[in-house]
Coordinates of C-alpha atoms and ligand atoms in Angstrom, one line a residue:
X89 CA 189.9 183.4 156.6
X90 CA 187.4 185.8 158.3
X91 CA 189.1 188.9 159.7
X92 CA 188.6 189.8 163.4
X93 CA 189.4 193.4 162.8
X94 CA 187.5 195.0 160.0
X95 CA 188.9 198.6 160.4
X96 CA 192.6 198.0 160.5
X97 CA 194.9 201.0 161.2
X98 CA 198.3 201.2 159.5
X99 CA 201.5 202.1 161.3
X100 CA 201.8 205.2 159.2
X101 CA 198.3 206.3 160.2
X102 CA 199.1 205.7 163.9
X103 CA 202.1 208.0 163.7
X104 CA 200.2 210.7 161.8
X105 CA 197.2 210.7 164.2
X106 CA 199.3 210.8 167.3
X107 CA 201.6 213.6 166.2
X108 CA 198.7 215.7 164.9
X109 CA 196.6 215.3 168.0
X110 CA 199.4 215.8 170.5
X111 CA 200.9 218.9 168.9
X112 CA 197.4 220.5 168.4
X113 CA 197.0 220.3 172.2
X114 CA 200.6 221.4 172.9
X115 CA 200.1 224.4 170.4
X116 CA 196.9 225.3 172.2
X117 CA 198.7 225.2 175.6
X118 CA 201.3 227.8 174.6
X119 CA 198.9 230.3 176.2
X120 CA 196.5 229.5 179.1
X121 CA 194.9 231.3 182.0
X122 CA 196.6 229.1 184.5
X123 CA 199.6 226.8 184.4
X124 CA 199.7 224.2 187.3
X125 CA 203.1 222.6 187.8
X126 CA 202.6 219.3 189.5
X127 CA 199.7 216.8 189.1
X128 CA 199.5 215.7 192.7
X129 CA 196.2 216.0 194.7
X130 CA 196.4 219.8 195.3
X131 CA 197.3 220.6 191.7
X132 CA 194.7 218.3 190.2
X133 CA 191.9 219.4 192.4
X134 CA 192.8 223.1 191.8
X135 CA 192.7 222.4 188.1
X136 CA 189.2 220.9 188.3
X137 CA 187.8 223.8 190.3
X138 CA 189.3 226.4 188.0
X139 CA 188.0 224.6 184.9
X140 CA 184.5 224.5 186.5
X141 CA 184.8 228.3 186.7
X142 CA 185.6 228.4 182.9
X143 CA 189.4 229.1 183.1
X144 CA 191.7 227.5 180.5
X145 CA 194.2 225.4 182.5
X146 CA 197.4 223.6 181.6
X147 CA 198.7 220.9 184.0
X148 CA 202.3 219.8 183.7
X149 CA 204.0 216.9 185.4
X150 CA 207.6 215.8 185.0
X151 CA 206.8 212.1 185.7
X152 CA 205.2 209.4 183.6
X153 CA 202.0 209.1 185.7
X154 CA 200.0 212.1 187.0
X155 CA 198.8 211.6 190.6
X156 CA 202.0 212.6 192.5
X157 CA 202.3 211.1 196.0
X158 CA 198.9 209.5 196.0
X159 CA 199.8 206.2 194.2
X160 CA 202.3 205.1 196.8
X161 CA 199.8 205.1 199.7
X162 CA 201.6 204.6 203.0
X163 CA 205.0 202.9 202.8
X164 CA 203.7 201.3 199.6
X165 CA 200.5 200.0 201.3
X166 CA 197.9 201.3 198.8
X167 CA 195.6 203.1 201.2
X168 CA 195.3 206.7 202.2
X169 CA 193.3 208.5 205.0
X170 CA 191.1 211.6 204.6
X171 CA 189.3 213.6 207.2
X172 CA 185.5 213.5 207.2
X173 CA 185.6 217.2 206.3
X174 CA 186.2 216.3 202.7
X175 CA 183.6 213.6 202.4
X176 CA 181.6 215.9 200.1
X177 CA 184.6 216.2 197.8
X178 CA 185.0 212.4 197.6
X179 CA 181.3 212.1 196.7
X180 CA 181.6 214.8 194.1
X181 CA 184.7 213.0 192.6
X182 CA 182.9 209.6 192.9
X183 CA 185.7 208.1 194.9
X184 CA 184.6 205.1 197.0
X185 CA 185.5 205.3 200.8
X186 CA 184.9 203.5 204.0
X187 CA 184.4 205.2 207.3
X188 CA 186.1 204.0 210.4
X189 CA 186.9 205.7 213.8
X190 CA 185.6 209.0 212.4
X191 CA 188.1 209.0 209.5
X192 CA 187.7 208.0 205.8
X193 CA 189.8 205.2 204.3
X194 CA 190.4 205.3 200.5
X195 CA 192.3 203.1 198.1
X196 CA 195.1 205.1 196.7
X197 CA 194.5 203.6 193.3
X198 CA 190.9 204.7 193.2
X199 CA 191.8 208.1 194.6
X200 CA 194.5 208.8 192.0
X201 CA 192.6 207.3 189.1
X202 CA 189.3 209.1 189.9
X203 CA 191.1 212.5 190.3
X204 CA 192.9 212.0 187.0
X205 CA 189.8 210.8 185.2
X206 CA 187.9 213.9 186.5
X207 CA 190.7 216.2 185.4
X208 CA 190.8 214.7 181.9
X209 CA 187.0 215.1 181.5
X210 CA 187.2 218.9 181.0
X211 CA 187.9 220.3 177.6
X212 CA 189.4 223.4 179.1
X213 CA 192.1 221.4 181.0
X214 CA 195.1 220.1 179.0
X215 CA 197.3 217.7 181.0
X216 CA 200.9 216.9 179.9
X217 CA 203.1 214.3 181.6
X218 CA 206.8 214.0 181.0
X219 CA 207.2 217.8 180.8
X220 CA 209.4 219.4 183.4
X221 CA 209.1 223.0 184.5
X222 CA 212.7 224.2 184.6
X223 CA 212.2 228.0 185.2
X224 CA 209.6 230.8 185.6
X225 CA 208.7 233.3 182.9
X226 CA 208.8 236.8 184.3
X227 CA 207.4 239.7 182.2
X228 CA 206.2 243.2 183.3
X229 CA 207.2 242.4 186.9
X230 CA 204.9 239.4 187.3
X231 CA 205.1 235.7 186.7
X232 CA 203.7 235.2 183.3
X233 CA 204.3 231.5 182.5
X234 CA 206.9 228.8 182.8
X235 CA 210.0 227.5 180.9
X236 CA 209.6 223.8 180.1
X237 CA 211.6 221.0 178.7
X238 CA 211.0 217.3 178.0
X239 CA 211.7 215.3 181.2
X240 CA 213.8 212.7 179.3
X241 CA 216.1 215.5 178.1
X242 CA 216.3 216.9 181.7
X243 CA 217.1 213.4 183.1
X244 CA 219.9 212.9 180.6
X245 CA 221.1 216.5 181.2
X246 CA 221.3 217.0 177.4
X247 CA 222.2 220.5 176.2
X248 CA 218.8 221.1 174.6
X249 CA 217.1 224.5 174.9
X250 CA 213.7 224.7 176.6
X251 CA 210.5 226.6 175.5
X252 CA 208.1 229.0 177.1
X253 CA 204.4 228.4 177.9
X254 CA 202.6 231.6 178.9
X255 CA 199.8 232.1 181.4
X256 CA 198.2 234.8 183.5
X257 CA 198.9 232.8 186.7
X258 CA 201.1 229.9 187.7
X259 CA 200.7 227.4 190.6
X260 CA 203.6 225.7 192.3
X261 CA 202.0 222.3 193.2
X262 CA 205.3 220.4 192.9
X263 CA 205.1 218.8 196.4
X264 CA 208.1 218.6 198.8
X265 CA 210.5 220.1 196.3
X266 CA 208.6 223.4 195.9
X267 CA 210.5 223.8 192.6
X268 CA 209.0 227.0 191.3
X269 CA 209.2 228.9 194.6
X270 CA 212.9 227.9 194.8
X271 CA 213.4 229.2 191.3
X272 CA 211.8 232.5 192.2
X273 CA 213.9 232.6 195.4
X274 CA 217.1 232.4 193.3
X275 CA 216.2 235.9 191.9
X276 CA 214.1 237.6 194.5
X277 CA 214.5 236.4 198.1
X278 CA 211.5 234.7 199.7
X279 CA 211.5 233.7 203.4
X280 CA 212.0 230.0 202.6
X281 CA 211.8 228.0 205.8
X282 CA 211.7 224.3 204.8
X283 CA 209.0 221.9 206.0
X284 CA 209.0 220.9 209.7
X285 CA 208.8 217.5 211.4
X286 CA 206.0 215.0 210.8
X287 CA 202.7 215.8 212.5
X288 CA 199.5 215.0 210.6
X289 CA 197.1 217.2 212.6
X290 CA 199.3 220.3 212.6
X291 CA 200.6 219.7 209.0
X292 CA 197.0 219.4 207.6
X293 CA 196.0 222.8 209.1
X294 CA 199.3 224.3 208.0
X295 CA 199.0 223.2 204.4
X296 CA 195.7 225.2 204.0
X297 CA 197.0 228.3 205.9
X298 CA 200.2 228.3 203.8
X299 CA 198.4 228.1 200.5
X300 CA 199.2 231.7 199.3
X301 CA 200.2 234.0 196.5
X302 CA 204.0 234.2 196.7
X303 CA 204.4 237.1 194.2
X304 CA 202.2 238.6 191.5
X305 CA 201.1 235.7 189.3
X306 CA 202.8 233.0 191.4
X307 CA 200.9 230.8 193.9
X308 CA 201.8 227.8 196.0
X309 CA 199.7 224.9 197.2
X310 CA 200.1 221.4 198.8
X311 CA 203.3 220.2 200.3
X312 CA 205.2 222.9 198.5
X313 CA 203.3 225.5 200.6
X314 CA 204.4 223.8 203.8
X315 CA 208.0 223.6 202.5
X316 CA 208.0 227.3 201.8
X317 CA 206.5 228.4 205.1
X318 CA 207.9 225.8 207.5
X319 CA 204.7 223.9 208.0
X320 CA 204.7 220.5 209.5
X321 CA 205.1 217.6 207.1
X322 CA 202.6 214.8 207.1
X323 CA 202.2 211.2 205.9
X324 CA 199.4 209.5 203.9
X325 CA 196.6 211.9 204.9
X326 CA 195.1 213.9 202.1
X327 CA 192.2 216.0 203.1
X328 CA 194.5 219.0 203.6
X329 CA 195.8 218.6 200.0
X330 CA 192.3 218.8 198.5
X331 CA 191.4 221.8 200.7
X332 CA 194.7 223.5 199.7
X333 CA 193.9 222.9 196.0
X334 CA 190.4 224.5 196.7
X335 CA 191.9 227.5 198.4
X336 CA 194.5 227.9 195.6
X337 CA 191.6 227.9 193.0
X338 CA 189.8 230.6 195.0
X339 CA 193.0 232.8 195.3
X340 CA 193.8 232.3 191.6
X341 CA 190.3 233.0 190.3
X342 CA 190.1 236.2 192.5
X343 CA 193.5 237.3 191.1
X344 CA 192.5 236.6 187.5
X345 CA 189.1 238.3 187.9
X346 CA 190.9 241.4 189.4
X347 CA 193.6 241.6 186.7
Ligands
LIG1043 O1 203.9 215.6 195.9 P1 202.6 215.7 195.2 O2 201.6 214.6 195.3 O3 202.0 217.1 195.5 P2 200.9 217.7 196.6 O4 199.7 218.0 195.9 O5 200.6 216.4 197.5 C1 201.5 216.0 198.5 C2 201.2 214.6 198.8 O6 201.2 213.7 197.7 C3 202.1 213.9 199.9 C4 201.7 214.3 201.3 C5 200.4 213.7 201.7 O7 199.8 214.3 202.8 O8 202.4 214.9 202.0 O9 203.4 214.3 199.6 O10 201.6 218.7 197.4 O11 202.9 215.9 193.6 C6 203.8 216.8 193.1 C7 203.9 216.5 191.6 O12 204.8 217.5 191.1 C8 205.6 216.9 190.1 C9 205.9 215.5 190.6 O13 206.2 214.7 189.6 C10 204.6 215.2 191.3 O14 203.7 214.4 190.5 N1 206.7 217.8 189.8 C11 207.8 218.0 190.7 N2 208.7 218.8 190.1 C12 208.2 219.1 188.9 C13 206.9 218.5 188.7 C14 208.7 220.0 187.8 N3 209.8 220.6 187.9 N4 207.9 220.1 186.7 C15 206.7 219.4 186.6 N5 206.2 218.6 187.6

């Protein structure tokens, strides 16, 4: 009988190729210029802009799918809204949109998948899902990387020691939880305020203004920034998240160029 597949791949080869490829990348990610914790809109867009400037970037997300809060749209209705201010960014990322009432309507599925596809198109960005940041790495009085563990191990609360990935700068883009800033706050008090009530117009301004350097080497963007500084929370509107990622990329590249 004629075979449909003329280049069959054995199970043994599948295992070998996957392990070799994955661990080559993970080995390479032991040291980067920037580690971004959280693959939501602010983290992913920041990664893209830093990679365009030539920095070596590692993106870590604890969940199965990168994309953070984009996928869910609004109350599970798969649409999100962006301000016309970011129309240029949507064009650059090749994300289709429709304009109505002076606002842009975007499918959350095309937004998340295009942002992820763009991120994975850079050789100098390594993206790892199912890896949780569990602590900060602090050397010479500056944040110098993160402590990580496998998310399944974290979920099961197994007693398995984590490992360190080093970097010259770290971005907390973990969304509402602001995980890294909270970890920093456990050792050195930061004025952590917690996000304020829902207000799209105020929250979207706040998220850009609150994108800052928290301590030498540690930056915060996106919803995490509003959580830290008491900015208003917001629903399925995402222009501020992209502009926060853009501001974080500028702050981080200025910091890296100066150190
Ligand atoms: O929450 P998220 O999408 O971050 P964002 O860039 O965007 C916020 C919006 O999605 C939304 C909003 C719209 O206006 O307000 O909330 O601020 O993505 C955060 C990502 O961080 C991951 C998490 O799985 C999510 O994908 N994350 C959280 N904790 C950790 C983590 C951790 N400890 N280690 C690694 N990733």
